[in-house]
Structure formats: C-alpha cells, structure tokens
CSV table of C-alpha atoms in Angstrom, one decimal:
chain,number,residue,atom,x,y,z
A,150,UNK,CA,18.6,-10.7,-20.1
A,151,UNK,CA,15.9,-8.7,-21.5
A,152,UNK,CA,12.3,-9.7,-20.1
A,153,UNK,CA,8.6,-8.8,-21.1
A,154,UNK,CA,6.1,-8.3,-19.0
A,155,UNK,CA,2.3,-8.0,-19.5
A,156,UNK,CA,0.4,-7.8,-16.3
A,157,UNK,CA,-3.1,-7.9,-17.9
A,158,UNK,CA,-3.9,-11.6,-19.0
A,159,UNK,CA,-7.2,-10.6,-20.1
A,160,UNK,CA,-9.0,-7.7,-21.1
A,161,UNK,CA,-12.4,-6.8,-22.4
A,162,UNK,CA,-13.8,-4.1,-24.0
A,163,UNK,CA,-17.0,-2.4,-25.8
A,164,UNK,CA,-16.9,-2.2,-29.5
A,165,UNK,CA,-16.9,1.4,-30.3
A,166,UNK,CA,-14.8,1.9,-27.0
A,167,UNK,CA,-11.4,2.4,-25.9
A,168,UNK,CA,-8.9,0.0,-24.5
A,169,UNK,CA,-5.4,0.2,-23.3
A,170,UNK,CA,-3.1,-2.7,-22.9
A,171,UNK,CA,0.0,-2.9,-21.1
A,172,UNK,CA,3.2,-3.9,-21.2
A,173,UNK,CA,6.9,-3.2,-18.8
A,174,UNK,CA,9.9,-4.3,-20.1
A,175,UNK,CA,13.5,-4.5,-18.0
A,176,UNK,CA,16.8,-4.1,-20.3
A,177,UNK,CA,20.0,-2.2,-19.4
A,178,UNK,CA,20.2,-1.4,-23.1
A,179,UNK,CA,19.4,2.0,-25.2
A,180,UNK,CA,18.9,1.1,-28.4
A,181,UNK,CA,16.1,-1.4,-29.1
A,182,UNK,CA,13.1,-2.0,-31.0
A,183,UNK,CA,9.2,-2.8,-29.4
A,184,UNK,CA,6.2,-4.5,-30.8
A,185,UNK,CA,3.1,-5.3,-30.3
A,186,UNK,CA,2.0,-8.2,-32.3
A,187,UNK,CA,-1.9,-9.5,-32.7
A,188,UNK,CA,-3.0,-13.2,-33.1
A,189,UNK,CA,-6.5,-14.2,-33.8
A,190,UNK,CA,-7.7,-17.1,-32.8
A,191,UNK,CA,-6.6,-20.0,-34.9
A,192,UNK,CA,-5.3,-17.2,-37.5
A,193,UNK,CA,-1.7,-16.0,-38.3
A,194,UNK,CA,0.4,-13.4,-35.4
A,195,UNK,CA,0.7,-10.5,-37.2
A,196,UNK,CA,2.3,-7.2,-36.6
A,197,UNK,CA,0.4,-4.2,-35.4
A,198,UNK,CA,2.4,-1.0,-34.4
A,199,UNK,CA,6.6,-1.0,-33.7
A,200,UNK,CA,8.3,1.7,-32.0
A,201,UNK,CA,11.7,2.6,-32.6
A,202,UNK,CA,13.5,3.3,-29.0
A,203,UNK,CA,15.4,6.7,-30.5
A,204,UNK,CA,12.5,8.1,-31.3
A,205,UNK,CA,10.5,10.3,-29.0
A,206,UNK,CA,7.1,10.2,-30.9
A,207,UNK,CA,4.8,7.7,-30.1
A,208,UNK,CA,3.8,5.1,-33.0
A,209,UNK,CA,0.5,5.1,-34.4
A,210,UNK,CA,-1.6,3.0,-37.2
A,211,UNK,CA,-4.6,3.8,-38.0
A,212,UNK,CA,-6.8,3.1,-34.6
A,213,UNK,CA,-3.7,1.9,-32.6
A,214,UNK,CA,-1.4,3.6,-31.1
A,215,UNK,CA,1.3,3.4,-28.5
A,216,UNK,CA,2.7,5.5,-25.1
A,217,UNK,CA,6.2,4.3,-25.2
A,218,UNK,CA,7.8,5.9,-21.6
A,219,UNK,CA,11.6,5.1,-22.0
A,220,UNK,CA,12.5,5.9,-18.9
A,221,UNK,CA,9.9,3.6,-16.8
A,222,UNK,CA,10.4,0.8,-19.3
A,223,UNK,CA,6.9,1.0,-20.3
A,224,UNK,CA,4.9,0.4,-23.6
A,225,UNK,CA,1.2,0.0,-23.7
A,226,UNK,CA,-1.3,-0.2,-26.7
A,227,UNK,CA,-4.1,2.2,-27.2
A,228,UNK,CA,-6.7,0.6,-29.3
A,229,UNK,CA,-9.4,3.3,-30.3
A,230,UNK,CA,-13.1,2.7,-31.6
A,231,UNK,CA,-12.5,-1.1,-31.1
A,232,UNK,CA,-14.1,-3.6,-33.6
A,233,UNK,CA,-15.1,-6.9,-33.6
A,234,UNK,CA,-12.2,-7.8,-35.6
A,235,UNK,CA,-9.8,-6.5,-33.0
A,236,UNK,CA,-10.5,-9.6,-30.8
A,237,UNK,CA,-7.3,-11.5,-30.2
A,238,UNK,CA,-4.3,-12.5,-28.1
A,239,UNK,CA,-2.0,-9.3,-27.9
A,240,UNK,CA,1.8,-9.6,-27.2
A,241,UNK,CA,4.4,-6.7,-26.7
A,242,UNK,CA,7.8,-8.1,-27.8
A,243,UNK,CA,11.4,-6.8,-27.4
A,244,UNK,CA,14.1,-7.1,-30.0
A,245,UNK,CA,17.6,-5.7,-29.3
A,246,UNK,CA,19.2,-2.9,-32.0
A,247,UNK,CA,22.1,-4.6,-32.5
A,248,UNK,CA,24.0,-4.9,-35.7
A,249,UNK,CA,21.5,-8.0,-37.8
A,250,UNK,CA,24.6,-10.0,-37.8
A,251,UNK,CA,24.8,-10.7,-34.3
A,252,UNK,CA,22.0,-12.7,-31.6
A,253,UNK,CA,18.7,-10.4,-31.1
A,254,UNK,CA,16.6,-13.3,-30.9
A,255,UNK,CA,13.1,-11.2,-30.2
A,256,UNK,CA,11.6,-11.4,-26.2
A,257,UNK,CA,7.7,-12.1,-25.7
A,258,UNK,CA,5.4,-11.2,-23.5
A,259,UNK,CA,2.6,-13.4,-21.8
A,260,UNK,CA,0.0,-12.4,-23.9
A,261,UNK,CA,-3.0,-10.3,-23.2
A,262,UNK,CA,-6.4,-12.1,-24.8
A,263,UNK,CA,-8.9,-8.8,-25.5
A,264,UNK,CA,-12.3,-9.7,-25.9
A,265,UNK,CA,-14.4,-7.2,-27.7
A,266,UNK,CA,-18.2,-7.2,-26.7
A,267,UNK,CA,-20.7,-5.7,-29.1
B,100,UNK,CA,6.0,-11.3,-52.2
B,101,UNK,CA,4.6,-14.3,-50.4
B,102,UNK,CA,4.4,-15.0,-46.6
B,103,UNK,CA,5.8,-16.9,-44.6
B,104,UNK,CA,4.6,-20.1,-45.4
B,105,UNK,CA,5.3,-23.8,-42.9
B,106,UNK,CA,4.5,-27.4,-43.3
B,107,UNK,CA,2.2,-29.3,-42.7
B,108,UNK,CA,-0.1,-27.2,-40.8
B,109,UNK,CA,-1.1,-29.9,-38.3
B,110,UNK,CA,0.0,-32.9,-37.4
B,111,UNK,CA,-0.2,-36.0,-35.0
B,112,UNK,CA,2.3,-37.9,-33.9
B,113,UNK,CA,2.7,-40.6,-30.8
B,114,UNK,CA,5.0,-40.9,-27.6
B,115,UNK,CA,8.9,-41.4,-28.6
B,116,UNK,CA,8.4,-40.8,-32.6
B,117,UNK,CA,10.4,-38.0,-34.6
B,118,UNK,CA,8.8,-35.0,-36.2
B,119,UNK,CA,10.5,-32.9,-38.5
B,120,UNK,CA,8.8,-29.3,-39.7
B,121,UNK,CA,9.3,-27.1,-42.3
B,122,UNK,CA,9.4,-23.3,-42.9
B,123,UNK,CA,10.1,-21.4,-45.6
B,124,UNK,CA,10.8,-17.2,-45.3
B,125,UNK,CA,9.6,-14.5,-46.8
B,126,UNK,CA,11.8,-13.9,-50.3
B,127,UNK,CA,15.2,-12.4,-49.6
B,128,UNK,CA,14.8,-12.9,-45.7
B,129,UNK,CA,18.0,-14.9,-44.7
B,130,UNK,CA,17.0,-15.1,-40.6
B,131,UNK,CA,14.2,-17.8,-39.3
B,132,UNK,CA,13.8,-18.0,-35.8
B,133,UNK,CA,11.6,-20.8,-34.3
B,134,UNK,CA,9.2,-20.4,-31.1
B,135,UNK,CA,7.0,-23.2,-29.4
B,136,UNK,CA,3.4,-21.6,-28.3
B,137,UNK,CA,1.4,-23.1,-25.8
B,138,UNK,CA,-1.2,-22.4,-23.2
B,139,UNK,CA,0.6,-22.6,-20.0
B,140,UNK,CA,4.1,-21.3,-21.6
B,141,UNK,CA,3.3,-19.1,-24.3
B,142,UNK,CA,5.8,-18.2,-26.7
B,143,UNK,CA,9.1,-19.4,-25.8
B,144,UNK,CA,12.2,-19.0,-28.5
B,145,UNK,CA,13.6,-22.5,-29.6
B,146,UNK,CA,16.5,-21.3,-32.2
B,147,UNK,CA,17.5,-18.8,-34.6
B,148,UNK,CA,19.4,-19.7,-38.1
B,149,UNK,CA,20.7,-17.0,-40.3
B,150,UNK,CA,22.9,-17.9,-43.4
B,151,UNK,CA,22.6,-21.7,-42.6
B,152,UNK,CA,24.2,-21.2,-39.0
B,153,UNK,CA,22.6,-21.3,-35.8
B,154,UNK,CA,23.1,-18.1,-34.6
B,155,UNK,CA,21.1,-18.6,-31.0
B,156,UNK,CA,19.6,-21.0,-29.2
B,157,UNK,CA,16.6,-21.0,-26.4
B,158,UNK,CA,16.5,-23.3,-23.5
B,159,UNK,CA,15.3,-26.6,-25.0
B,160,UNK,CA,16.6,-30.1,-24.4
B,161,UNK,CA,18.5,-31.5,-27.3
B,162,UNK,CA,16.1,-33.5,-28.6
B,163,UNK,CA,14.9,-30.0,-30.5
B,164,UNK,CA,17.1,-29.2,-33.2
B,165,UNK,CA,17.4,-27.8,-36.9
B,166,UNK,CA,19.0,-26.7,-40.2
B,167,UNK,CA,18.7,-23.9,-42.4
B,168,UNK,CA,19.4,-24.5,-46.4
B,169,UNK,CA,21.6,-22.3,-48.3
B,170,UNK,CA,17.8,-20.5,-50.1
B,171,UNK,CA,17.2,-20.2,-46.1
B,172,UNK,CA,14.7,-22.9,-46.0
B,173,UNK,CA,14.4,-24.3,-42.2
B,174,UNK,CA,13.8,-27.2,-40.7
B,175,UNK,CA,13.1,-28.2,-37.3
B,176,UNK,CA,13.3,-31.5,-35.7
B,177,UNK,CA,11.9,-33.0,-32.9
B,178,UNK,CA,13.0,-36.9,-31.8
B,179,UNK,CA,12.1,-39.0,-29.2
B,180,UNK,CA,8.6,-37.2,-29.0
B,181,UNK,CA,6.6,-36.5,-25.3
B,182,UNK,CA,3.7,-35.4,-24.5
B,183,UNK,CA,4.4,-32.2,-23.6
B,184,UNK,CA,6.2,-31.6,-27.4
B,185,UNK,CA,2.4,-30.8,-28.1
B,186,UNK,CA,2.4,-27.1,-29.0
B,187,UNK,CA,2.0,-25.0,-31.9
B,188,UNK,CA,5.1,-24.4,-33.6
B,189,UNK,CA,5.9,-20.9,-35.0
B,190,UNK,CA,8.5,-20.0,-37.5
B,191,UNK,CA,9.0,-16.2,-38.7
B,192,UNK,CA,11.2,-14.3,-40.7
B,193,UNK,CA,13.6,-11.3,-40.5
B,194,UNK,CA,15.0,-9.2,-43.3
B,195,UNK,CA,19.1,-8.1,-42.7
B,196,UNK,CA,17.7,-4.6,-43.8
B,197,UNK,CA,18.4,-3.6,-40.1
B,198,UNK,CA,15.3,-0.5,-40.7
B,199,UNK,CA,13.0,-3.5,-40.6
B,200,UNK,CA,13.5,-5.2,-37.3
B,201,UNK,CA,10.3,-6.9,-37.0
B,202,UNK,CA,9.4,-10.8,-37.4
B,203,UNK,CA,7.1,-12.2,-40.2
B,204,UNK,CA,5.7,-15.4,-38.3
B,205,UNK,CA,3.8,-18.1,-40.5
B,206,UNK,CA,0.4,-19.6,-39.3
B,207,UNK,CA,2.5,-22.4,-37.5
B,208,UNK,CA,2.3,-26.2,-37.3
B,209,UNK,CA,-0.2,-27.7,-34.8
B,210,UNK,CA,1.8,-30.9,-33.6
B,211,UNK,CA,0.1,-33.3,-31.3
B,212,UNK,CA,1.9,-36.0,-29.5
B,213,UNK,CA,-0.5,-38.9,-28.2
C-alpha cells in the first residue's frame, strides 16, 4: 500500500522568507498523481500545486513550487516570499493513476503546521 | 460552479446516539470520498462512493457507514456514537475527467460526542 510521509510536524518561517516542506512517499507504482494541499485554521483544505508523475518538470503556482525526485520518492514544497496568509497545516497527498473507474482512494500525509512570523 | 458544500457544519451529539452527515459535490462530480480529521490521527480515509456504489472502504468499524444518491449526494452515518467519533468530518469531490485527479474537500462537519 501506498504511504505518505512528512517528517516535519512543524515549521516556521519569516514572512518575506523561504521555506521548504517535505514530504517521502513509498509506492511500487509509475504512474501517480501528488499534492500538496493547504488548510487554514478553522477554514476550508484547499489545493495548492499537483504534480503529474510523467512529467519531468517541476510544478509551480505563483510563489509555490515543488522538487518532485521520482526516483527517491520525494516531493517537497518550496514556498517563496512567504505571507501571513500562508500560515496553515500543509499535507502532501498521493493518488494513484489508475483508470477513475477503479479504487484510488487519495493517501495523506501527517501534516506539517507552518507558522509564518512577521 | 459551487463548492463543495456539507451539513450541518457542527454538531453535538452524546455517548451511543446516531449521527448522520451530509455532502453534496461539486456539479457533475460523481466520486465523494469521506475522511475523519483529528489531532492525534489526522486524516484517515473512511469510504469512497462513485455512481451510488461504494467503491472503497478505510479501516473503520461498522458502525461508520453511508450512501450516495443517484445526483451523487452522500451521506454518512455514524450509530452507536463514542467518544472518540469526535472529529472533523471531511467530504470532497472528484471529477471522472481522469486530467483532473485532485479532491475538492468541503469545510467539513465539526461532530462532538459528549
């Protein structure tokens, strides 16, 4: 079974800085989608970058972007120029590529809570 | 098109009641999958429906269960309620456009068990 792992359960940064969150993930297969979804405190999870395993380019939006490294299973989230705003619980998740019609239930990680200091 | 949206958004309940949420998807989204969130847990994956059929299941006693409608409207159930059933419940949405593989989550349903 696919599992999530995100060895940082708290992080903290300066607004205006740089912060890099990280996430491993362990599956034997090659097609599959990542995600890094943000929740707010008492507010709605909400997507923030996905990464397509086939491709070779790292995602970006806007400040975030990603360093997806197939081959160690890794996936971390590069937040530049932090804001205020950006302070929330961040999870990497794991969904399977296969055909919609069959299980690919999606695979959570721990959580990471970033705290962004002014 | 409008989010995901659940009800009620919080609710309280005592020891050995039944609690039955609602979620409705995003328009044209036929998938809703159903996660508990708490502190010491996180998010763990309670079921999946997709065209009224549940499709996968998580590792949850039976007393969890639920439905999906034929307009994809879920339901989950919760009977014989303990303590521990206290949790934010989380219900999101997939499209079967397999380009879009990500989940729409609503803002949840704060259930307390006393």
């Amino acid at each position: 079974a696919q599992t999530v792992t995100q060895s940082q359960p708290e992080m903290s940064v300066q607004e205006a800085e740089t912060v890099t969150l990280s996430c491993t993930y362990d599956t034997s297969e090659s097609d599959y989608y990542l995600f890094w979804y943000k929740q707010p405190p008492s507010r709605q999870m909400i997507l923030v970058i996905r990464q397509e395993a086939y491709k070779q380019q790292n995602a970006t939006e806007n400040r975030f972007s990603v360093n997806f490294q197939k081959a160690a299973k890794s996936f971390s989230l590069k937040i530049s120029d932090s804001q205020l705003g950006d302070a929330a619980m961040y999870f990497c998740a794991y969904r399977s590529q296969t055909p919609i019609y069959n299980n690919n239930d999606m695979r959570f990680g721990a959580g990471t809570r970033l705290t962004v200091k002014p | 098109k409008a989010g995901v949206t659940q009800t009620p958004r919080y609710l309280i309940k005592t020891r050995g009641q039944q609690v039955t949420l609602s979620c409705s998807p995003i328009s044209g989204h036929r998938s809703v999958s159903w996660y508990q969130q708490t502190p010491g847990q996180g998010l763990q994956f309670l079921f999946e429906y997709f065209s009224e059929t549940q499709r996968n299941k998580g590792n949850f006693p039976g007393r969890f269960s639920g439905r999906q409608f034929s307009n994809s409207r879920s339901e989950m159930n919760v009977s014989t309620l303990e303590l521990g059933d206290s949790a934010l419940y989380l219900c999101a949405s997939s499209s079967t456009d397999p380009t879009y593989n990500e989940q729409f989550f609503g803002p949840g349903t704060r259930l307390t068990v006393l």
